[in-house]
Short mmCIF file of C-alpha atoms in Angstrom, two decimals:
data_model
loop_
_atom_site.label_atom_id
_atom_site.label_comp_id
_atom_site.label_asym_id
_atom_site.label_seq_id
_atom_site.Cartn_x
_atom_site.Cartn_y
_atom_site.Cartn_z
CA MET A 1 -72.62 -71.47 106.70
CA LYS A 2 -71.88 -74.93 108.07
CA THR A 3 -68.34 -76.06 108.58
CA SER A 4 -67.55 -79.51 107.17
CA THR A 5 -66.21 -82.02 109.63
CA LEU A 6 -63.98 -84.98 108.92
CA ASN A 7 -65.79 -88.32 109.47
CA LEU A 8 -63.07 -90.40 111.09
CA GLY A 9 -65.43 -93.29 111.32
CA VAL A 10 -65.40 -93.60 107.56
CA LEU A 11 -61.70 -92.75 107.08
CA LEU A 12 -60.07 -94.98 109.69
CA PRO A 13 -61.04 -98.29 108.09
CA LEU A 14 -59.60 -97.08 104.79
CA LEU A 15 -56.32 -96.20 106.44
CA PHE A 16 -55.86 -99.76 107.52
CA LEU A 17 -56.61 -101.46 104.20
CA PRO A 18 -53.95 -104.08 103.34
CA ALA A 19 -51.02 -102.54 101.45
CA THR A 20 -51.45 -104.86 98.48
CA VAL A 21 -55.04 -103.86 98.00
CA GLU A 22 -54.08 -100.17 98.19
CA ALA A 23 -51.30 -100.61 95.61
CA CYS A 24 -53.53 -102.46 93.21
CA ALA A 25 -56.13 -99.75 93.41
CA ALA A 26 -53.52 -97.07 92.73
CA ASN A 27 -52.13 -98.96 89.75
CA ALA A 28 -55.55 -99.37 88.27
CA ILE A 29 -56.23 -95.65 88.55
CA VAL A 30 -52.97 -94.33 87.06
CA ALA A 31 -52.02 -97.09 84.58
CA GLN A 32 -53.23 -95.16 81.53
CA GLU A 33 -51.50 -91.96 82.71
CA THR A 34 -48.29 -93.86 83.35
CA VAL A 35 -48.02 -94.97 79.72
CA ASP A 36 -48.56 -91.41 78.57
CA GLY A 37 -46.05 -90.17 81.11
CA LEU A 38 -43.42 -92.67 80.08
CA ILE A 39 -43.78 -91.73 76.44
CA LEU A 40 -43.63 -88.04 77.29
CA LYS A 41 -40.48 -88.50 79.38
CA GLY A 42 -38.94 -90.73 76.72
CA ARG A 43 -39.53 -88.16 74.01
CA ALA A 44 -37.88 -85.50 76.18
CA ARG A 45 -34.81 -87.72 76.50
CA LEU A 46 -34.84 -88.40 72.79
CA ASP A 47 -34.89 -84.66 72.11
CA ALA A 48 -31.98 -84.25 74.52
CA GLY A 49 -29.91 -86.81 72.60
CA ASP A 50 -30.27 -89.63 75.13
CA ALA A 51 -31.68 -92.32 72.86
CA ALA A 52 -30.62 -95.15 75.17
CA GLY A 53 -32.38 -93.53 78.13
CA ALA A 54 -35.46 -92.92 75.99
CA GLN A 55 -35.44 -96.56 74.90
CA ILE A 56 -35.76 -97.74 78.50
CA LEU A 57 -38.84 -95.59 79.05
CA PHE A 58 -40.44 -96.54 75.74
CA ASP A 59 -39.84 -100.23 76.44
CA GLN A 60 -41.52 -99.85 79.84
CA ALA A 61 -44.51 -98.22 78.17
CA ALA A 62 -44.66 -101.05 75.63
CA GLN A 63 -44.65 -103.64 78.44
CA MET A 64 -47.59 -101.90 80.08
CA GLU A 65 -49.44 -101.58 76.77
CA PRO A 66 -48.01 -104.26 74.45
CA GLY A 67 -48.54 -104.24 70.71
CA THR A 68 -50.32 -100.90 70.36
CA LEU A 69 -49.45 -98.47 67.61
CA ARG A 70 -48.53 -95.64 69.95
CA THR A 71 -46.08 -97.64 72.08
CA ARG A 72 -44.53 -99.46 69.10
CA THR A 73 -44.07 -96.11 67.33
CA TRP A 74 -41.75 -94.82 70.02
CA VAL A 75 -39.87 -98.06 70.58
CA ILE A 76 -39.04 -98.10 66.86
CA ARG A 77 -38.27 -94.39 66.80
CA ALA A 78 -35.64 -94.80 69.55
CA TRP A 79 -33.97 -97.58 67.58
CA MET A 80 -33.21 -95.16 64.74
CA ASP A 81 -31.14 -92.85 66.93
CA GLN A 82 -29.13 -95.84 68.13
CA GLY A 83 -28.14 -96.99 64.65
CA ARG A 84 -30.76 -99.74 64.32
CA VAL A 85 -32.23 -98.38 61.08
CA ASN A 86 -32.53 -101.75 59.36
CA ASP A 87 -34.39 -103.13 62.37
CA ALA A 88 -36.60 -100.07 62.21
CA TYR A 89 -37.41 -100.62 58.52
CA ASN A 90 -38.41 -104.22 59.18
CA ALA A 91 -40.51 -103.33 62.21
CA ILE A 92 -42.30 -100.50 60.36
CA ASP A 93 -43.14 -102.82 57.47
CA GLU A 94 -44.57 -105.34 59.95
CA LEU A 95 -46.50 -102.63 61.77
CA ALA A 96 -47.96 -101.36 58.49
CA LYS A 97 -49.59 -104.73 57.80
CA SER A 98 -52.20 -104.16 60.51
CA ASN A 99 -52.11 -100.41 61.14
CA LYS A 100 -52.72 -97.15 59.34
CA GLY A 101 -52.22 -93.54 60.29
CA VAL A 102 -49.84 -90.63 60.51
CA GLU A 103 -47.58 -92.62 62.84
CA LEU A 104 -46.50 -94.79 59.89
CA ASP A 105 -45.76 -91.75 57.72
CA TYR A 106 -43.75 -90.39 60.65
CA LEU A 107 -41.78 -93.60 61.12
CA TYR A 108 -41.05 -94.13 57.43
CA GLY A 109 -40.03 -90.50 56.99
CA MET A 110 -37.76 -90.49 60.02
CA ALA A 111 -36.20 -93.83 59.03
CA PHE A 112 -35.40 -92.69 55.49
CA ALA A 113 -34.02 -89.36 56.73
CA THR A 114 -31.97 -90.93 59.52
CA ASP A 115 -30.55 -93.54 57.13
CA ALA A 116 -29.56 -90.94 54.53
CA LYS A 117 -28.15 -88.56 57.12
CA ARG A 118 -25.97 -91.22 58.71
CA GLY A 119 -24.70 -92.30 55.29
CA ILE A 120 -23.66 -88.74 54.45
CA GLU A 121 -22.07 -88.12 57.84
CA THR A 122 -20.02 -91.34 57.70
CA GLY A 123 -18.95 -90.91 54.08
CA GLN A 124 -21.05 -93.90 52.99
CA ALA A 125 -23.61 -92.13 50.86
CA GLY A 126 -24.56 -94.19 47.82
CA PRO A 127 -26.77 -94.07 44.75
CA MET A 128 -29.88 -94.61 46.90
CA THR A 129 -29.17 -91.72 49.26
CA GLY A 130 -30.95 -89.19 47.06
CA GLU A 131 -34.02 -91.44 46.85
CA LYS A 132 -34.08 -91.82 50.62
CA ILE A 133 -33.99 -88.04 51.04
CA GLN A 134 -36.86 -87.65 48.57
CA ASP A 135 -38.86 -90.35 50.37
CA ALA A 136 -38.20 -88.54 53.65
CA LEU A 137 -39.48 -85.29 52.11
CA ASN A 138 -42.66 -87.00 50.96
CA TYR A 139 -43.47 -88.87 54.17
CA LEU A 140 -42.49 -86.07 56.53
CA GLY A 141 -44.31 -83.57 54.35
CA THR A 142 -47.47 -85.60 54.95
CA VAL A 143 -46.86 -85.49 58.70
CA ALA A 144 -46.34 -81.72 58.53
CA LYS A 145 -49.72 -81.30 56.85
CA SER A 146 -51.71 -83.68 59.07
CA ASP A 147 -50.32 -83.62 62.62
CA ALA A 148 -47.22 -81.45 62.91
CA ALA A 149 -47.85 -80.46 66.52
CA ARG A 150 -47.58 -84.09 67.60
CA PHE A 151 -44.29 -84.69 65.82
CA PRO A 152 -42.10 -81.56 65.94
CA ASP A 153 -38.98 -83.67 65.42
CA ALA A 154 -40.43 -84.64 62.04
CA LEU A 155 -40.40 -80.97 61.10
CA ALA A 156 -36.75 -80.65 62.16
CA MET A 157 -35.82 -83.65 60.03
CA LEU A 158 -37.91 -82.29 57.17
CA CYS A 159 -35.76 -79.17 57.34
CA TRP A 160 -32.66 -81.34 57.06
CA ALA A 161 -33.99 -83.23 54.03
CA ALA A 162 -35.03 -79.98 52.35
CA TRP A 163 -31.57 -78.51 52.97
CA GLU A 164 -29.83 -81.52 51.49
CA SER A 165 -32.01 -81.35 48.38
CA ARG A 166 -31.68 -77.53 48.23
CA ASN A 167 -35.46 -77.20 48.37
CA LEU A 168 -35.35 -73.82 50.09
CA ASP A 169 -39.03 -73.01 49.94
CA ALA A 170 -40.10 -76.32 51.47
CA GLY A 171 -37.40 -76.03 54.11
CA ARG A 172 -38.39 -72.49 55.05
CA ALA A 173 -42.05 -73.52 55.36
CA ALA A 174 -41.15 -76.50 57.56
CA ALA A 175 -38.91 -74.31 59.73
CA GLU A 176 -41.61 -71.71 60.23
CA GLN A 177 -44.06 -74.45 61.13
CA LEU A 178 -41.59 -75.90 63.62
CA GLU A 179 -41.22 -72.52 65.29
CA ARG A 180 -45.01 -72.20 65.57
CA VAL A 181 -45.66 -75.63 67.07
CA ALA A 182 -42.60 -75.58 69.37
CA PRO A 183 -41.90 -71.93 70.17
CA GLN A 184 -39.44 -72.80 72.94
CA ASN A 185 -37.36 -75.02 70.68
CA PRO A 186 -34.45 -72.92 69.31
CA GLU A 187 -34.08 -75.31 66.38
CA GLY A 188 -37.12 -73.68 64.78
CA PRO A 189 -35.86 -70.09 64.53
CA TYR A 190 -32.38 -71.34 63.65
CA GLN A 191 -33.76 -73.25 60.68
CA VAL A 192 -35.89 -70.27 59.65
CA GLY A 193 -32.76 -68.12 59.67
CA ARG A 194 -30.70 -70.69 57.84
CA PHE A 195 -33.19 -71.04 54.99
CA ALA A 196 -33.89 -67.32 54.84
CA LEU A 197 -30.15 -66.64 54.56
CA ALA A 198 -29.88 -69.18 51.73
CA GLN A 199 -32.84 -67.55 49.98
CA PHE A 200 -31.18 -64.16 50.38
CA GLN A 201 -27.94 -65.48 48.90
CA SER A 202 -29.85 -67.01 46.01
CA GLY A 203 -31.59 -63.70 45.34
CA SER A 204 -28.36 -61.69 45.61
CA SER A 205 -26.47 -63.33 42.79
CA GLY A 206 -26.95 -60.32 40.52
CA GLU A 207 -25.43 -56.87 40.78
CA ALA A 208 -28.14 -55.58 43.13
CA PRO A 209 -30.21 -57.65 45.59
CA SER A 210 -33.90 -57.88 44.80
CA ASP A 211 -36.59 -56.58 47.19
CA SER A 212 -37.45 -60.13 48.14
CA ALA A 213 -33.79 -60.84 48.87
CA GLU A 214 -33.73 -57.95 51.35
CA GLN A 215 -36.83 -59.36 53.00
CA HIS A 216 -35.10 -62.70 53.32
CA TRP A 217 -32.08 -61.00 54.92
CA GLN A 218 -34.28 -59.28 57.50
CA ALA A 219 -36.14 -62.53 58.17
CA ALA A 220 -32.85 -64.34 58.72
CA LYS A 221 -31.61 -61.64 61.08
CA GLY A 222 -34.79 -61.75 63.16
CA ALA A 223 -34.81 -65.54 63.27
CA PHE A 224 -31.20 -65.77 64.39
CA GLU A 225 -31.90 -63.18 67.10
CA ARG A 226 -34.85 -65.25 68.36
CA ALA A 227 -32.73 -68.40 68.40
CA THR A 228 -29.93 -66.62 70.23
CA LYS A 229 -32.36 -65.36 72.88
CA LEU A 230 -33.52 -68.93 73.53
CA LEU A 231 -29.96 -70.30 73.67
CA ASP A 232 -27.87 -67.64 75.41
CA GLY A 233 -26.71 -68.70 78.85
CA LYS A 234 -27.40 -72.39 78.42
CA SER A 235 -24.51 -74.70 79.27
CA GLU A 236 -25.75 -77.99 77.81
CA PRO A 237 -23.44 -79.20 75.01
CA ARG A 238 -26.29 -79.48 72.48
CA ALA A 239 -27.43 -75.94 73.24
CA ARG A 240 -23.90 -74.60 72.90
CA ALA A 241 -23.42 -76.45 69.62
CA LEU A 242 -26.61 -74.97 68.20
CA LEU A 243 -25.74 -71.48 69.42
CA ALA A 244 -22.38 -71.87 67.69
CA ARG A 245 -24.16 -72.57 64.40
CA VAL A 246 -26.50 -69.64 64.93
CA SER A 247 -23.58 -67.31 65.67
CA ILE A 248 -21.48 -68.39 62.70
CA ASP A 249 -24.43 -68.11 60.33
CA THR A 250 -25.14 -64.67 61.77
CA GLY A 251 -21.54 -63.82 60.97
CA HIS A 252 -22.16 -64.87 57.37
CA LEU A 253 -25.27 -62.68 57.36
CA HIS A 254 -23.28 -59.60 58.40
CA VAL A 255 -20.55 -60.31 55.84
CA TRP A 256 -23.14 -59.95 53.08
CA LYS A 257 -23.86 -56.45 54.34
CA LYS A 258 -20.12 -55.76 54.71
CA ASP A 259 -20.55 -55.12 58.42
CA LEU A 260 -17.27 -56.84 59.21
CA ASP A 261 -17.05 -55.74 62.85
CA ALA A 262 -20.42 -57.34 63.56
CA ALA A 263 -19.29 -60.42 61.64
CA VAL A 264 -16.11 -60.63 63.73
CA ALA A 265 -18.13 -60.53 66.96
CA GLN A 266 -20.47 -63.30 65.79
CA TYR A 267 -17.72 -65.48 64.34
CA GLY A 268 -15.73 -65.09 67.56
CA LYS A 269 -18.74 -66.13 69.62
CA GLY A 270 -19.38 -69.16 67.45
CA LEU A 271 -15.74 -70.24 67.46
CA GLY A 272 -15.65 -70.04 71.23
CA LEU A 273 -18.61 -72.41 71.45
CA ASP A 274 -17.63 -74.88 68.73
CA PRO A 275 -14.53 -74.12 66.63
CA THR A 276 -14.95 -77.33 64.60
CA LEU A 277 -17.88 -75.79 62.69
CA ALA A 278 -15.93 -72.99 61.03
CA ASN A 279 -14.83 -72.84 57.41
CA TYR A 280 -11.60 -70.98 58.10
CA PRO A 281 -10.51 -70.37 54.50
CA GLN A 282 -13.96 -68.92 53.78
CA MET A 283 -13.67 -66.66 56.82
CA LEU A 284 -10.25 -65.49 55.64
CA SER A 285 -11.67 -64.67 52.23
CA SER A 286 -14.60 -62.80 53.78
CA LEU A 287 -12.78 -60.92 56.53
CA GLY A 288 -9.19 -60.48 55.41
CA GLN A 289 -6.20 -61.27 57.61
CA GLU A 290 -6.57 -58.60 60.29
CA LYS A 291 -10.31 -59.12 60.89
CA LEU A 292 -9.83 -62.87 60.84
CA LEU A 293 -7.20 -62.53 63.55
CA ALA A 294 -9.63 -60.50 65.66
CA ALA A 295 -12.32 -63.19 65.34
CA LEU A 296 -9.83 -65.95 66.15
CA GLU A 297 -8.55 -64.12 69.23
CA LEU A 298 -12.12 -63.75 70.51
CA GLY A 299 -12.89 -67.38 69.76
CA ALA A 300 -9.74 -68.71 71.41
CA THR A 301 -10.40 -66.73 74.60
CA ASP A 302 -14.06 -67.72 74.79
CA PHE A 303 -13.28 -71.37 74.08
CA VAL A 304 -11.10 -71.61 77.19
CA LYS A 305 -13.85 -69.96 79.24
CA HIS A 306 -16.47 -72.41 77.98
CA TRP A 307 -14.49 -75.66 77.77
CA GLY A 308 -11.18 -75.22 79.56
CA ALA A 309 -7.62 -74.95 78.31
CA ASP A 310 -7.08 -78.72 78.11
CA ASN A 311 -9.94 -79.42 75.71
CA ALA A 312 -8.46 -80.39 72.33
CA ALA A 313 -11.39 -79.31 70.15
CA ASP A 314 -9.73 -75.95 69.45
CA ALA A 315 -6.65 -77.46 67.77
CA THR A 316 -7.67 -76.20 64.33
CA LEU A 317 -8.63 -72.81 65.73
CA LEU A 318 -5.18 -72.58 67.32
CA TRP A 319 -3.51 -73.50 64.03
CA TRP A 320 -5.29 -70.69 62.26
CA LEU A 321 -4.61 -68.34 65.15
CA GLY A 322 -0.90 -69.13 64.78
CA TRP A 323 -1.08 -68.54 61.04
CA ALA A 324 -2.96 -65.25 61.40
CA ARG A 325 -0.53 -64.00 64.05
CA LEU A 326 2.40 -65.01 61.84
CA GLN A 327 0.99 -62.94 58.96
CA GLN A 328 0.90 -59.95 61.33
CA LYS A 329 4.52 -60.65 62.38
CA GLN A 330 3.48 -61.51 65.94
CA TYR A 331 6.12 -64.21 65.99
CA GLU A 332 6.27 -65.12 69.67
CA THR A 333 2.52 -65.50 70.17
CA ALA A 334 2.23 -67.24 66.80
CA GLU A 335 4.72 -69.85 67.97
CA THR A 336 2.72 -70.32 71.16
CA ALA A 337 -0.46 -70.98 69.17
CA PHE A 338 1.23 -73.44 66.79
CA ALA A 339 2.86 -75.28 69.69
CA SER A 340 -0.49 -75.58 71.48
CA SER A 341 -2.19 -76.78 68.30
CA VAL A 342 0.24 -79.62 67.59
CA LYS A 343 0.29 -80.61 71.25
CA LYS A 344 -3.48 -81.06 71.17
CA PHE A 345 -3.54 -82.69 67.73
CA PRO A 346 -0.15 -84.24 66.90
CA SER A 347 -1.20 -84.95 63.30
CA TYR A 348 -0.91 -81.22 62.62
CA THR A 349 2.80 -81.77 62.05
CA ASN A 350 3.21 -78.72 59.80
CA CYS A 351 2.92 -76.65 62.96
CA TRP A 352 6.59 -77.49 63.47
CA PHE A 353 7.62 -75.78 60.24
CA TYR A 354 5.69 -72.67 61.19
CA VAL A 355 7.32 -72.77 64.60
CA ALA A 356 10.63 -72.79 62.71
CA VAL A 357 9.55 -69.75 60.71
CA CYS A 358 8.57 -67.94 63.91
CA ARG A 359 11.92 -68.72 65.52
CA PHE A 360 13.90 -67.79 62.43
CA SER A 361 12.06 -64.48 62.29
CA ARG A 362 13.22 -63.80 65.86
CA GLN A 363 16.85 -64.68 64.97
CA ASP A 364 16.64 -67.97 66.85
CA GLN A 365 18.33 -70.01 64.13
CA GLY A 366 19.21 -72.89 66.44
CA GLY A 367 15.61 -73.24 67.58
CA ALA A 368 14.44 -73.03 63.97
CA VAL A 369 16.75 -75.89 62.98
CA GLU A 370 15.40 -78.06 65.80
CA ALA A 371 11.80 -77.38 64.74
CA VAL A 372 12.51 -78.31 61.11
CA LYS A 373 14.25 -81.49 62.22
CA LYS A 374 11.24 -82.37 64.39
CA HIS A 375 8.92 -81.93 61.42
CA PHE A 376 11.22 -84.00 59.18
CA GLU A 377 11.36 -86.77 61.77
CA LEU A 378 7.58 -86.88 62.15
CA ASN A 379 6.58 -86.54 58.50
CA ALA A 380 9.11 -85.57 55.83
CA ALA A 381 6.49 -85.49 53.07
CA ASP A 382 4.36 -83.08 55.09
CA LEU A 383 7.41 -80.87 55.64
CA ALA A 384 8.00 -80.78 51.89
CA ALA A 385 4.36 -79.80 51.34
CA ALA A 386 4.69 -77.00 53.90
CA ILE A 387 7.80 -75.66 52.14
CA GLN A 388 5.97 -75.74 48.81
CA GLN A 389 3.28 -73.39 50.14
CA ASN A 390 5.73 -70.48 49.69
CA PRO A 391 8.79 -71.99 47.99
CA ALA A 392 10.71 -68.82 47.27
CA TYR A 393 10.68 -67.67 50.90
CA ASN A 394 10.88 -71.07 52.54
CA LEU A 395 13.74 -72.44 50.45
CA ALA A 396 15.71 -69.26 51.07
CA LEU A 397 15.03 -69.60 54.80
CA LEU A 398 16.38 -73.15 54.71
CA ASP A 399 19.42 -72.00 52.72
CA SER A 400 20.17 -69.60 55.55
CA LEU A 401 19.79 -72.34 58.14
CA VAL A 402 22.05 -74.67 56.14
CA GLY A 403 24.69 -71.93 56.15
CA PHE A 404 24.18 -71.47 59.89
CA CYS A 405 24.86 -75.18 60.48
CA ALA A 406 27.80 -75.38 58.08
CA GLU A 407 29.56 -72.39 59.65
CA LYS A 408 29.44 -73.81 63.19
CA GLU A 409 32.63 -75.19 64.69
CA PRO A 410 32.49 -78.11 64.42
CA PRO A 411 30.05 -78.00 61.52
CA ARG A 412 26.56 -79.37 62.21
CA ASN A 413 26.72 -81.56 59.12
CA LEU A 414 23.87 -83.90 59.99
CA ASP A 415 21.52 -81.02 60.70
CA ALA A 416 22.54 -79.42 57.41
CA ALA A 417 21.92 -82.74 55.68
CA VAL A 418 18.35 -82.94 56.99
CA LEU A 419 17.66 -79.36 55.93
CA SER A 420 19.10 -79.99 52.46
CA GLU A 421 17.09 -83.18 52.02
CA ALA A 422 13.95 -81.31 53.05
CA GLN A 423 14.71 -78.79 50.30
CA ALA A 424 15.28 -81.61 47.84
CA LEU A 425 11.94 -83.23 48.72
CA ALA A 426 10.19 -79.89 48.27
CA LYS A 427 11.92 -79.23 44.94
CA PRO A 428 13.06 -82.63 43.70
CA ASP A 429 14.14 -81.36 40.27
CA ASP A 430 16.84 -79.10 41.75
CA VAL A 431 20.15 -80.94 41.63
CA ARG A 432 21.79 -78.56 44.10
CA TYR A 433 19.71 -79.76 47.04
CA TRP A 434 20.35 -83.48 46.40
CA ASN A 435 24.05 -82.80 45.94
CA ASN A 436 24.23 -80.80 49.18
CA ALA A 437 22.34 -83.48 51.09
CA GLY A 438 24.77 -86.13 49.83
CA LEU A 439 27.77 -84.05 50.87
CA PHE A 440 26.46 -83.31 54.38
CA TYR A 441 25.33 -86.89 55.06
CA ARG A 442 28.78 -88.11 53.96
CA ASP A 443 30.66 -85.58 56.07
CA GLY A 444 28.33 -86.15 59.01
CA GLY A 445 29.01 -89.87 58.92
CA GLU A 446 32.80 -89.63 58.77
CA PRO A 447 33.44 -89.04 62.52
CA LEU A 448 31.21 -91.99 63.35
CA GLY A 449 32.95 -94.14 60.75
CA ARG A 450 36.33 -93.48 62.39
CA SER A 451 35.04 -94.64 65.77
CA LYS A 452 35.95 -98.06 67.18
CA ASP A 453 32.42 -98.39 68.57
CA GLU A 454 30.50 -100.88 66.40
CA THR A 455 27.19 -99.13 67.03
CA LYS A 456 28.60 -95.87 65.74
CA LYS A 457 30.11 -97.65 62.75
CA LYS A 458 26.64 -98.99 61.86
CA GLN A 459 25.22 -95.50 62.18
CA ALA A 460 27.95 -94.23 59.87
CA LEU A 461 27.17 -96.89 57.28
CA ALA A 462 23.50 -95.89 57.29
CA LEU A 463 24.50 -92.27 56.73
CA PHE A 464 26.82 -93.24 53.88
CA GLU A 465 23.99 -95.16 52.22
CA LYS A 466 21.84 -92.07 52.60
CA ALA A 467 24.57 -89.94 51.04
CA TYR A 468 24.88 -92.35 48.11
CA GLU A 469 21.10 -92.23 47.60
CA CYS A 470 21.15 -88.44 47.48
CA TYR A 471 24.12 -88.31 45.11
CA SER A 472 22.37 -90.87 42.88
CA ASN A 473 19.29 -88.65 42.74
CA ALA A 474 21.48 -85.72 41.76
CA LEU A 475 23.16 -87.86 39.10
CA GLU A 476 19.76 -88.75 37.59
CA LEU A 477 19.13 -85.06 37.10
CA GLN A 478 22.60 -84.29 35.69
CA PRO A 479 24.09 -87.57 34.46
CA ASP A 480 27.05 -85.87 32.73
CA ASP A 481 28.18 -83.61 35.56
CA PRO A 482 31.82 -84.56 36.28
CA SER A 483 31.71 -83.47 39.93
CA ILE A 484 28.58 -85.47 40.71
CA LEU A 485 29.92 -88.47 38.79
CA ASN A 486 33.10 -88.40 40.87
CA ASP A 487 31.31 -87.87 44.21
CA THR A 488 28.88 -90.74 43.53
CA ALA A 489 31.78 -93.05 42.71
CA VAL A 490 33.61 -91.94 45.87
CA MET A 491 30.69 -93.20 48.01
CA LEU A 492 30.93 -96.67 46.48
CA HIS A 493 34.72 -96.77 46.52
CA TYR A 494 35.78 -95.37 49.89
CA TYR A 495 32.67 -95.43 52.08
CA LEU A 496 30.50 -98.39 51.06
CA ASP A 497 33.12 -100.68 49.47
CA ARG A 498 30.72 -102.19 46.96
CA ASP A 499 29.83 -102.02 43.25
CA LEU A 500 33.44 -101.19 42.49
CA GLU A 501 33.06 -101.81 38.75
CA ARG A 502 30.32 -99.17 38.67
CA ALA A 503 32.59 -96.83 40.64
CA LYS A 504 35.35 -97.38 38.06
CA GLU A 505 33.01 -96.51 35.18
CA LEU A 506 31.81 -93.40 37.00
CA TYR A 507 35.40 -92.25 37.56
CA LYS A 508 36.24 -92.77 33.89
CA LYS A 509 33.15 -90.88 32.76
CA ALA A 510 33.84 -88.04 35.21
CA ASN A 511 37.41 -87.71 33.98
CA ALA A 512 36.47 -87.74 30.32
CA ARG A 513 33.62 -85.31 30.78
CA ALA A 514 35.73 -82.86 32.81
CA LYS A 515 38.44 -82.91 30.16
CA GLU A 516 35.85 -82.35 27.42
CA LEU A 517 34.34 -79.32 29.17
CA LEU A 518 37.72 -77.80 29.98
CA ASP A 519 38.96 -78.28 26.41
CA LYS A 520 35.82 -76.63 25.11
CA GLY A 521 36.57 -73.48 27.13
CA GLY A 522 34.31 -70.52 27.78
CA LEU A 523 33.70 -71.52 31.39
CA LYS A 524 33.09 -69.13 34.24
CA PRO A 525 36.00 -69.07 36.70
CA GLU A 526 34.16 -70.94 39.43
CA MET A 527 33.05 -73.67 37.02
CA LYS A 528 36.54 -73.95 35.56
CA THR A 529 37.93 -74.51 39.07
CA LEU A 530 35.20 -77.06 39.82
CA TYR A 531 35.91 -79.11 36.69
CA GLU A 532 39.65 -78.93 37.16
CA THR A 533 39.14 -80.41 40.62
CA ALA A 534 36.88 -83.11 39.19
CA LEU A 535 39.46 -83.94 36.52
CA ARG A 536 42.24 -84.25 39.08
CA ASP A 537 40.23 -86.14 41.72
CA SER A 538 38.58 -88.60 39.33
CA GLY A 539 41.97 -89.47 37.85
CA ASN A 540 43.61 -89.98 41.26
CA ASN A 541 40.64 -91.94 42.57
CA LEU A 542 40.64 -94.21 39.55
CA LYS A 543 44.32 -95.01 40.07
CA LYS A 544 43.69 -95.85 43.74
CA LEU A 545 40.74 -98.06 42.85
CA GLU A 546 42.75 -99.97 40.27
CA ALA A 547 45.54 -100.35 42.84
CA GLY A 548 43.10 -101.71 45.42
CA ILE A 549 43.48 -98.72 47.74
CA LYS A 550 40.20 -98.09 49.65
CA THR A 551 41.21 -95.21 51.88
CA ASN A 552 40.73 -91.65 50.78
#
């Protein structure tokens, strides 16, 4: 056998060709491959969620091969993922004037689906949204039949459109096709599992699941397992988000079979990856309080491992963790969870009321008062709504805290006033709470009103106005109560020094009404004492008012 030898005489002249000639030759050889390569790389970026990066590559391909259907297809496709759907519609219409083929079905289908999807996600869905979804189903269905392997993202969007229109059979078929043409794409088996689970649920509406329903359950289980195998261990945010969906749906799957321990494990895994996906009330209904707590504990621990303790995406998870711990009387750790939740998401102001409940349950009345005050300061209406969730218990808790404040030496009148007003806002038809709030605001303002400091005097005046407002609300509920009539007049007479004619009429009415009730008789001892006091005080106050005396 002869050994080949290198002919340097031929090679050396080539080595010294001018650089420009060499570059031109190389460009001529690989130009066609470069366009293909740019499109391939651009599609990979598009699949990874980097539409802007994909756009750069597609634009480069279009510059190298201007005006062709294949390069224009991907330039327009990248526009859609960057919000330029209207531009995409116009460009597709223009492209359709001189071109035909599956690319146009692909572009129209993706444009309609993207437009409808964005409208739903942003809360701007309109009367045309349903038509857009149907158009997407039609166009993308054509792509699925003619060239699915070329456009796997069309299959994924076809699954979305089928899900939105509750076309389970079409969605399942598209999902299975996606898994066949892109076996390494976890979206395929996830969608198979999702549709199979929905088909199982649809077939399980009767007393006993049908045979086909059981087949759907097994298909869903296998599909979710395949998706999990493809996703486990990946750290990319998109992969984690999809694995979270797979895990939570697998949890739903196990709930249907009443395998709650398996459901807890899957829910916990999903929550740790993306706690924003969970339907917490649904999980509570499915698992019960104790199992829900177990899932939340797993999720909270895993979330910190995946994303770090400072990431705020678990604020809702922490709220529910606090609530679940509170139900199990784990007061200290419940408070920790609520405090972390509101720190990460300050709009969760009702955390402060639950912090108060936790502290009260540990006999920390002072801390409970501070937490209620914080909630009142941030959002009094939200505090009232929180109290209304369990009014019997919560109003009694606040009664106890009001007593705690009133019995202090000196009394914590302003704190008691806030607590009483919170009760009044939660139960505005209860005169007692408005009357108490008026009393405590008045008494809390008195020390400030006696001060020589003008700033404190202004603060006192604001408190007196608040007291008058509360007494007036009480009077609206019980306009003939002699005690409330007298106390409302007192605010105008001694504290606000205005509307004195109204104060005079209120005193007169209080006096007459007290006398009427006492003359009628049959009163309980405590009410008899109350009305006797109202009779005496209203008479004395009226005399002072008529004499021009404004000090009590």
